């Protein structure tokens, strides 16, 4: 059984910063890809940032230059540092990971989501 547990969401004023964390636990052989998605009210879930086990990253244009994704492979944890937050960043943020279990079969996992609210 694999779980993704997120933390770090909350309420912040525009221009402020937050750091999200997501730790994977369970029967894990490796985690090739980890990512953060977000879903605002009335909108579809969208990719925010992604990172491979080798450290290659990809960002949505809306967060480029403001958000930084990183990971600690030893801790099976991915982070999202969010700076210069805007009201339009308000959403539920979800951690996503493609995880190879001990049988080396891959599955796609999601965290429970953490609310980020940016006030003006």
PDB file of N, CA, C and O in Angstrom, residues 16-66:
ATOM      1  N   UNK A  16       2.955  36.883  -0.736  1.00  0.00           N
ATOM      2  CA  UNK A  16       3.607  36.026   0.245  1.00  0.00           C
ATOM      3  C   UNK A  16       4.086  34.716  -0.333  1.00  0.00           C
ATOM      4  O   UNK A  16       4.029  34.482  -1.547  1.00  0.00           O
ATOM      5  N   UNK A  17       4.545  33.839   0.564  1.00  0.00           N
ATOM      6  CA  UNK A  17       5.124  32.559   0.160  1.00  0.00           C
ATOM      7  C   UNK A  17       4.549  31.415   0.992  1.00  0.00           C
ATOM      8  O   UNK A  17       4.142  31.607   2.138  1.00  0.00           O
ATOM      9  N   UNK A  18       4.534  30.251   0.382  1.00  0.00           N
ATOM     10  CA  UNK A  18       4.178  29.011   1.065  1.00  0.00           C
ATOM     11  C   UNK A  18       5.049  27.900   0.505  1.00  0.00           C
ATOM     12  O   UNK A  18       5.484  27.970  -0.651  1.00  0.00           O
ATOM     13  N   UNK A  19       5.269  26.872   1.315  1.00  0.00           N
ATOM     14  CA  UNK A  19       5.996  25.693   0.855  1.00  0.00           C
ATOM     15  C   UNK A  19       5.156  24.460   1.115  1.00  0.00           C
ATOM     16  O   UNK A  19       4.791  24.191   2.254  1.00  0.00           O
ATOM     17  N   UNK A  20       4.861  23.742   0.048  1.00  0.00           N
ATOM     18  CA  UNK A  20       4.115  22.490   0.161  1.00  0.00           C
ATOM     19  C   UNK A  20       5.083  21.317   0.176  1.00  0.00           C
ATOM     20  O   UNK A  20       6.121  21.352  -0.488  1.00  0.00           O
ATOM     21  N   UNK A  21       4.716  20.294   0.938  1.00  0.00           N
ATOM     22  CA  UNK A  21       5.491  19.056   0.978  1.00  0.00           C
ATOM     23  C   UNK A  21       4.575  17.882   0.706  1.00  0.00           C
ATOM     24  O   UNK A  21       3.387  17.917   1.039  1.00  0.00           O
ATOM     25  N   UNK A  22       5.131  16.838   0.118  1.00  0.00           N
ATOM     26  CA  UNK A  22       4.372  15.614  -0.131  1.00  0.00           C
ATOM     27  C   UNK A  22       5.317  14.435   0.042  1.00  0.00           C
ATOM     28  O   UNK A  22       6.309  14.317  -0.683  1.00  0.00           O
ATOM     29  N   UNK A  23       5.010  13.584   1.016  1.00  0.00           N
ATOM     30  CA  UNK A  23       5.844  12.429   1.307  1.00  0.00           C
ATOM     31  C   UNK A  23       5.147  11.144   0.894  1.00  0.00           C
ATOM     32  O   UNK A  23       3.979  10.927   1.244  1.00  0.00           O
ATOM     33  N   UNK A  24       5.856  10.317   0.155  1.00  0.00           N
ATOM     34  CA  UNK A  24       5.338   9.020  -0.254  1.00  0.00           C
ATOM     35  C   UNK A  24       5.841   7.953   0.702  1.00  0.00           C
ATOM     36  O   UNK A  24       7.006   7.968   1.111  1.00  0.00           O
ATOM     37  N   UNK A  25       4.959   7.030   1.062  1.00  0.00           N
ATOM     38  CA  UNK A  25       5.351   5.940   1.963  1.00  0.00           C
ATOM     39  C   UNK A  25       4.684   4.649   1.523  1.00  0.00           C
ATOM     40  O   UNK A  25       3.674   4.660   0.827  1.00  0.00           O
ATOM     41  N   UNK A  26       5.285   3.520   1.943  1.00  0.00           N
ATOM     42  CA  UNK A  26       4.728   2.218   1.597  1.00  0.00           C
ATOM     43  C   UNK A  26       5.748   1.377   0.855  1.00  0.00           C
ATOM     44  O   UNK A  26       6.952   1.572   0.970  1.00  0.00           O
ATOM     45  N   UNK A  27       5.248   0.431   0.070  1.00  0.00           N
ATOM     46  CA  UNK A  27       6.104  -0.494  -0.675  1.00  0.00           C
ATOM     47  C   UNK A  27       6.558   0.166  -1.969  1.00  0.00           C
ATOM     48  O   UNK A  27       5.912   0.055  -3.005  1.00  0.00           O
ATOM     49  N   UNK A  28       7.696   0.843  -1.890  1.00  0.00           N
ATOM     50  CA  UNK A  28       8.188   1.662  -3.005  1.00  0.00           C
ATOM     51  C   UNK A  28       9.569   1.190  -3.429  1.00  0.00           C
ATOM     52  O   UNK A  28      10.474   1.119  -2.602  1.00  0.00           O
ATOM     53  N   UNK A  29       9.703   0.897  -4.722  1.00  0.00           N
ATOM     54  CA  UNK A  29      11.022   0.585  -5.274  1.00  0.00           C
ATOM     55  C   UNK A  29      11.686   1.849  -5.797  1.00  0.00           C
ATOM     56  O   UNK A  29      12.868   2.093  -5.552  1.00  0.00           O
ATOM     57  N   UNK A  30      10.916   2.640  -6.531  1.00  0.00           N
ATOM     58  CA  UNK A  30      11.432   3.909  -7.022  1.00  0.00           C
ATOM     59  C   UNK A  30      10.267   4.800  -7.447  1.00  0.00           C
ATOM     60  O   UNK A  30       9.155   4.324  -7.648  1.00  0.00           O
ATOM     61  N   UNK A  31      10.564   6.085  -7.566  1.00  0.00           N
ATOM     62  CA  UNK A  31       9.547   7.058  -7.979  1.00  0.00           C
ATOM     63  C   UNK A  31      10.112   7.850  -9.150  1.00  0.00           C
ATOM     64  O   UNK A  31      10.787   8.866  -8.945  1.00  0.00           O
ATOM     65  N   UNK A  32       9.855   7.426 -10.370  1.00  0.00           N
ATOM     66  CA  UNK A  32      10.419   8.127 -11.518  1.00  0.00           C
ATOM     67  C   UNK A  32       9.959   9.586 -11.642  1.00  0.00           C
ATOM     68  O   UNK A  32      10.764  10.460 -11.938  1.00  0.00           O
ATOM     69  N   UNK A  33       8.675   9.824 -11.421  1.00  0.00           N
ATOM     70  CA  UNK A  33       8.134  11.163 -11.650  1.00  0.00           C
ATOM     71  C   UNK A  33       7.254  11.609 -10.482  1.00  0.00           C
ATOM     72  O   UNK A  33       6.471  10.814  -9.956  1.00  0.00           O
ATOM     73  N   UNK A  34       7.384  12.877 -10.122  1.00  0.00           N
ATOM     74  CA  UNK A  34       6.531  13.481  -9.100  1.00  0.00           C
ATOM     75  C   UNK A  34       6.078  14.833  -9.619  1.00  0.00           C
ATOM     76  O   UNK A  34       6.789  15.492 -10.404  1.00  0.00           O
ATOM     77  N   UNK A  35       4.894  15.260  -9.199  1.00  0.00           N
ATOM     78  CA  UNK A  35       4.342  16.507  -9.730  1.00  0.00           C
ATOM     79  C   UNK A  35       3.349  17.115  -8.753  1.00  0.00           C
ATOM     80  O   UNK A  35       2.880  16.452  -7.824  1.00  0.00           O
ATOM     81  N   UNK A  36       3.057  18.374  -9.006  1.00  0.00           N
ATOM     82  CA  UNK A  36       1.999  19.087  -8.308  1.00  0.00           C
ATOM     83  C   UNK A  36       0.972  19.550  -9.331  1.00  0.00           C
ATOM     84  O   UNK A  36       1.337  20.085 -10.384  1.00  0.00           O
ATOM     85  N   UNK A  37      -0.289  19.328  -9.006  1.00  0.00           N
ATOM     86  CA  UNK A  37      -1.411  19.822  -9.787  1.00  0.00           C
ATOM     87  C   UNK A  37      -2.233  20.732  -8.887  1.00  0.00           C
ATOM     88  O   UNK A  37      -2.086  20.705  -7.657  1.00  0.00           O
ATOM     89  N   UNK A  38      -3.111  21.507  -9.508  1.00  0.00           N
ATOM     90  CA  UNK A  38      -4.035  22.299  -8.714  1.00  0.00           C
ATOM     91  C   UNK A  38      -5.388  22.367  -9.409  1.00  0.00           C
ATOM     92  O   UNK A  38      -5.479  22.224 -10.622  1.00  0.00           O
ATOM     93  N   UNK A  39      -6.406  22.585  -8.584  1.00  0.00           N
ATOM     94  CA  UNK A  39      -7.758  22.711  -9.116  1.00  0.00           C
ATOM     95  C   UNK A  39      -8.459  23.842  -8.379  1.00  0.00           C
ATOM     96  O   UNK A  39      -8.686  23.762  -7.162  1.00  0.00           O
ATOM     97  N   UNK A  40      -8.794  24.874  -9.129  1.00  0.00           N
ATOM     98  CA  UNK A  40      -9.538  26.003  -8.583  1.00  0.00           C
ATOM     99  C   UNK A  40     -11.039  25.731  -8.736  1.00  0.00           C
ATOM    100  O   UNK A  40     -11.441  24.928  -9.589  1.00  0.00           O
ATOM    101  N   UNK A  41     -11.865  26.401  -7.943  1.00  0.00           N
ATOM    102  CA  UNK A  41     -13.313  26.178  -8.033  1.00  0.00           C
ATOM    103  C   UNK A  41     -13.833  26.426  -9.441  1.00  0.00           C
ATOM    104  O   UNK A  41     -13.529  27.451 -10.052  1.00  0.00           O
ATOM    105  N   UNK A  42     -14.588  25.470  -9.954  1.00  0.00           N
ATOM    106  CA  UNK A  42     -15.176  25.611 -11.266  1.00  0.00           C
ATOM    107  C   UNK A  42     -14.223  25.386 -12.427  1.00  0.00           C
ATOM    108  O   UNK A  42     -14.605  25.575 -13.580  1.00  0.00           O
ATOM    109  N   UNK A  43     -13.004  24.991 -12.127  1.00  0.00           N
ATOM    110  CA  UNK A  43     -12.014  24.778 -13.192  1.00  0.00           C
ATOM    111  C   UNK A  43     -11.498  23.345 -13.160  1.00  0.00           C
ATOM    112  O   UNK A  43     -11.640  22.643 -12.170  1.00  0.00           O
ATOM    113  N   UNK A  44     -10.879  22.936 -14.274  1.00  0.00           N
ATOM    114  CA  UNK A  44     -10.302  21.603 -14.340  1.00  0.00           C
ATOM    115  C   UNK A  44      -8.948  21.564 -13.616  1.00  0.00           C
ATOM    116  O   UNK A  44      -8.289  22.591 -13.464  1.00  0.00           O
ATOM    117  N   UNK A  45      -8.593  20.371 -13.191  1.00  0.00           N
ATOM    118  CA  UNK A  45      -7.287  20.197 -12.571  1.00  0.00           C
ATOM    119  C   UNK A  45      -6.197  20.442 -13.615  1.00  0.00           C
ATOM    120  O   UNK A  45      -6.297  19.982 -14.759  1.00  0.00           O
ATOM    121  N   UNK A  46      -5.137  21.164 -13.217  1.00  0.00           N
ATOM    122  CA  UNK A  46      -4.072  21.504 -14.151  1.00  0.00           C
ATOM    123  C   UNK A  46      -2.709  21.225 -13.540  1.00  0.00           C
ATOM    124  O   UNK A  46      -2.524  21.304 -12.319  1.00  0.00           O
ATOM    125  N   UNK A  47      -1.766  20.902 -14.397  1.00  0.00           N
ATOM    126  CA  UNK A  47      -0.392  20.672 -13.955  1.00  0.00           C
ATOM    127  C   UNK A  47       0.248  21.994 -13.556  1.00  0.00           C
ATOM    128  O   UNK A  47       0.173  22.981 -14.298  1.00  0.00           O
ATOM    129  N   UNK A  48       0.891  21.996 -12.393  1.00  0.00           N
ATOM    130  CA  UNK A  48       1.628  23.167 -11.932  1.00  0.00           C
ATOM    131  C   UNK A  48       3.115  22.994 -12.220  1.00  0.00           C
ATOM    132  O   UNK A  48       3.760  23.869 -12.798  1.00  0.00           O
ATOM    133  N   UNK A  49       3.666  21.859 -11.780  1.00  0.00           N
ATOM    134  CA  UNK A  49       5.095  21.602 -11.967  1.00  0.00           C
ATOM    135  C   UNK A  49       5.351  20.114 -11.818  1.00  0.00           C
ATOM    136  O   UNK A  49       4.619  19.421 -11.109  1.00  0.00           O
ATOM    137  N   UNK A  50       6.390  19.647 -12.479  1.00  0.00           N
ATOM    138  CA  UNK A  50       6.753  18.233 -12.424  1.00  0.00           C
ATOM    139  C   UNK A  50       8.263  18.098 -12.344  1.00  0.00           C
ATOM    140  O   UNK A  50       9.004  18.992 -12.794  1.00  0.00           O
ATOM    141  N   UNK A  51       8.714  16.979 -11.774  1.00  0.00           N
ATOM    142  CA  UNK A  51      10.142  16.739 -11.631  1.00  0.00           C
ATOM    143  C   UNK A  51      10.420  15.249 -11.741  1.00  0.00           C
ATOM    144  O   UNK A  51       9.673  14.416 -11.212  1.00  0.00           O
ATOM    145  N   UNK A  52      11.489  14.911 -12.463  1.00  0.00           N
ATOM    146  CA  UNK A  52      11.895  13.515 -12.588  1.00  0.00           C
ATOM    147  C   UNK A  52      12.854  13.147 -11.464  1.00  0.00           C
ATOM    148  O   UNK A  52      13.346  14.026 -10.732  1.00  0.00           O
ATOM    149  N   UNK A  53      13.156  11.865 -11.358  1.00  0.00           N
ATOM    150  CA  UNK A  53      14.095  11.429 -10.326  1.00  0.00           C
ATOM    151  C   UNK A  53      15.491  11.991 -10.567  1.00  0.00           C
ATOM    152  O   UNK A  53      16.273  12.145  -9.628  1.00  0.00           O
ATOM    153  N   UNK A  54      15.771  12.338 -11.814  1.00  0.00           N
ATOM    154  CA  UNK A  54      17.067  12.928 -12.130  1.00  0.00           C
ATOM    155  C   UNK A  54      17.117  14.433 -11.948  1.00  0.00           C
ATOM    156  O   UNK A  54      18.177  15.042 -12.106  1.00  0.00           O
ATOM    157  N   UNK A  55      15.966  15.038 -11.619  1.00  0.00           N
ATOM    158  CA  UNK A  55      15.938  16.464 -11.335  1.00  0.00           C
ATOM    159  C   UNK A  55      15.476  17.350 -12.472  1.00  0.00           C
ATOM    160  O   UNK A  55      15.457  18.587 -12.335  1.00  0.00           O
ATOM    161  N   UNK A  56      15.092  16.781 -13.596  1.00  0.00           N
ATOM    162  CA  UNK A  56      14.556  17.603 -14.680  1.00  0.00           C
ATOM    163  C   UNK A  56      13.183  18.111 -14.291  1.00  0.00           C
ATOM    164  O   UNK A  56      12.370  17.369 -13.740  1.00  0.00           O
ATOM    165  N   UNK A  57      12.934  19.392 -14.588  1.00  0.00           N
ATOM    166  CA  UNK A  57      11.690  20.020 -14.152  1.00  0.00           C
ATOM    167  C   UNK A  57      10.899  20.590 -15.328  1.00  0.00           C
ATOM    168  O   UNK A  57      11.447  20.869 -16.397  1.00  0.00           O
ATOM    169  N   UNK A  58       9.619  20.792 -15.067  1.00  0.00           N
ATOM    170  CA  UNK A  58       8.694  21.356 -16.051  1.00  0.00           C
ATOM    171  C   UNK A  58       7.678  22.181 -15.285  1.00  0.00           C
ATOM    172  O   UNK A  58       7.182  21.730 -14.247  1.00  0.00           O
ATOM    173  N   UNK A  59       7.384  23.390 -15.782  1.00  0.00           N
ATOM    174  CA  UNK A  59       6.465  24.284 -15.082  1.00  0.00           C
ATOM    175  C   UNK A  59       5.356  24.777 -16.004  1.00  0.00           C
ATOM    176  O   UNK A  59       5.565  24.983 -17.199  1.00  0.00           O
ATOM    177  N   UNK A  60       4.209  25.034 -15.413  1.00  0.00           N
ATOM    178  CA  UNK A  60       3.160  25.745 -16.133  1.00  0.00           C
ATOM    179  C   UNK A  60       3.610  27.188 -16.327  1.00  0.00           C
ATOM    180  O   UNK A  60       4.285  27.772 -15.456  1.00  0.00           O
ATOM    181  N   UNK A  61       3.222  27.757 -17.439  1.00  0.00           N
ATOM    182  CA  UNK A  61       3.653  29.117 -17.742  1.00  0.00           C
ATOM    183  C   UNK A  61       3.199  30.101 -16.669  1.00  0.00           C
ATOM    184  O   UNK A  61       3.914  31.052 -16.342  1.00  0.00           O
ATOM    185  N   UNK A  62       2.057  29.851 -16.068  1.00  0.00           N
ATOM    186  CA  UNK A  62       1.495  30.785 -15.091  1.00  0.00           C
ATOM    187  C   UNK A  62       2.325  30.891 -13.811  1.00  0.00           C
ATOM    188  O   UNK A  62       2.209  31.872 -13.073  1.00  0.00           O
ATOM    189  N   UNK A  63       3.154  29.887 -13.545  1.00  0.00           N
ATOM    190  CA  UNK A  63       3.932  29.891 -12.292  1.00  0.00           C
ATOM    191  C   UNK A  63       5.425  30.018 -12.543  1.00  0.00           C
ATOM    192  O   UNK A  63       6.211  30.094 -11.588  1.00  0.00           O
ATOM    193  N   UNK A  64       5.821  30.056 -13.790  1.00  0.00           N
ATOM    194  CA  UNK A  64       7.243  30.113 -14.134  1.00  0.00           C
ATOM    195  C   UNK A  64       7.894  31.345 -13.510  1.00  0.00           C
ATOM    196  O   UNK A  64       7.382  32.455 -13.626  1.00  0.00           O
ATOM    197  N   UNK A  65       9.005  31.107 -12.821  1.00  0.00           N
ATOM    198  CA  UNK A  65       9.726  32.194 -12.180  1.00  0.00           C
ATOM    199  C   UNK A  65       9.258  32.491 -10.761  1.00  0.00           C
ATOM    200  O   UNK A  65       9.927  33.225 -10.026  1.00  0.00           O
ATOM    201  N   UNK A  66       8.116  31.934 -10.364  1.00  0.00           N
ATOM    202  CA  UNK A  66       7.588  32.169  -9.012  1.00  0.00           C
ATOM    203  C   UNK A  66       7.596  30.900  -8.158  1.00  0.00           C
ATOM    204  O   UNK A  66       7.811  30.968  -6.948  1.00  0.00           O
TER     205      UNK A  66
END
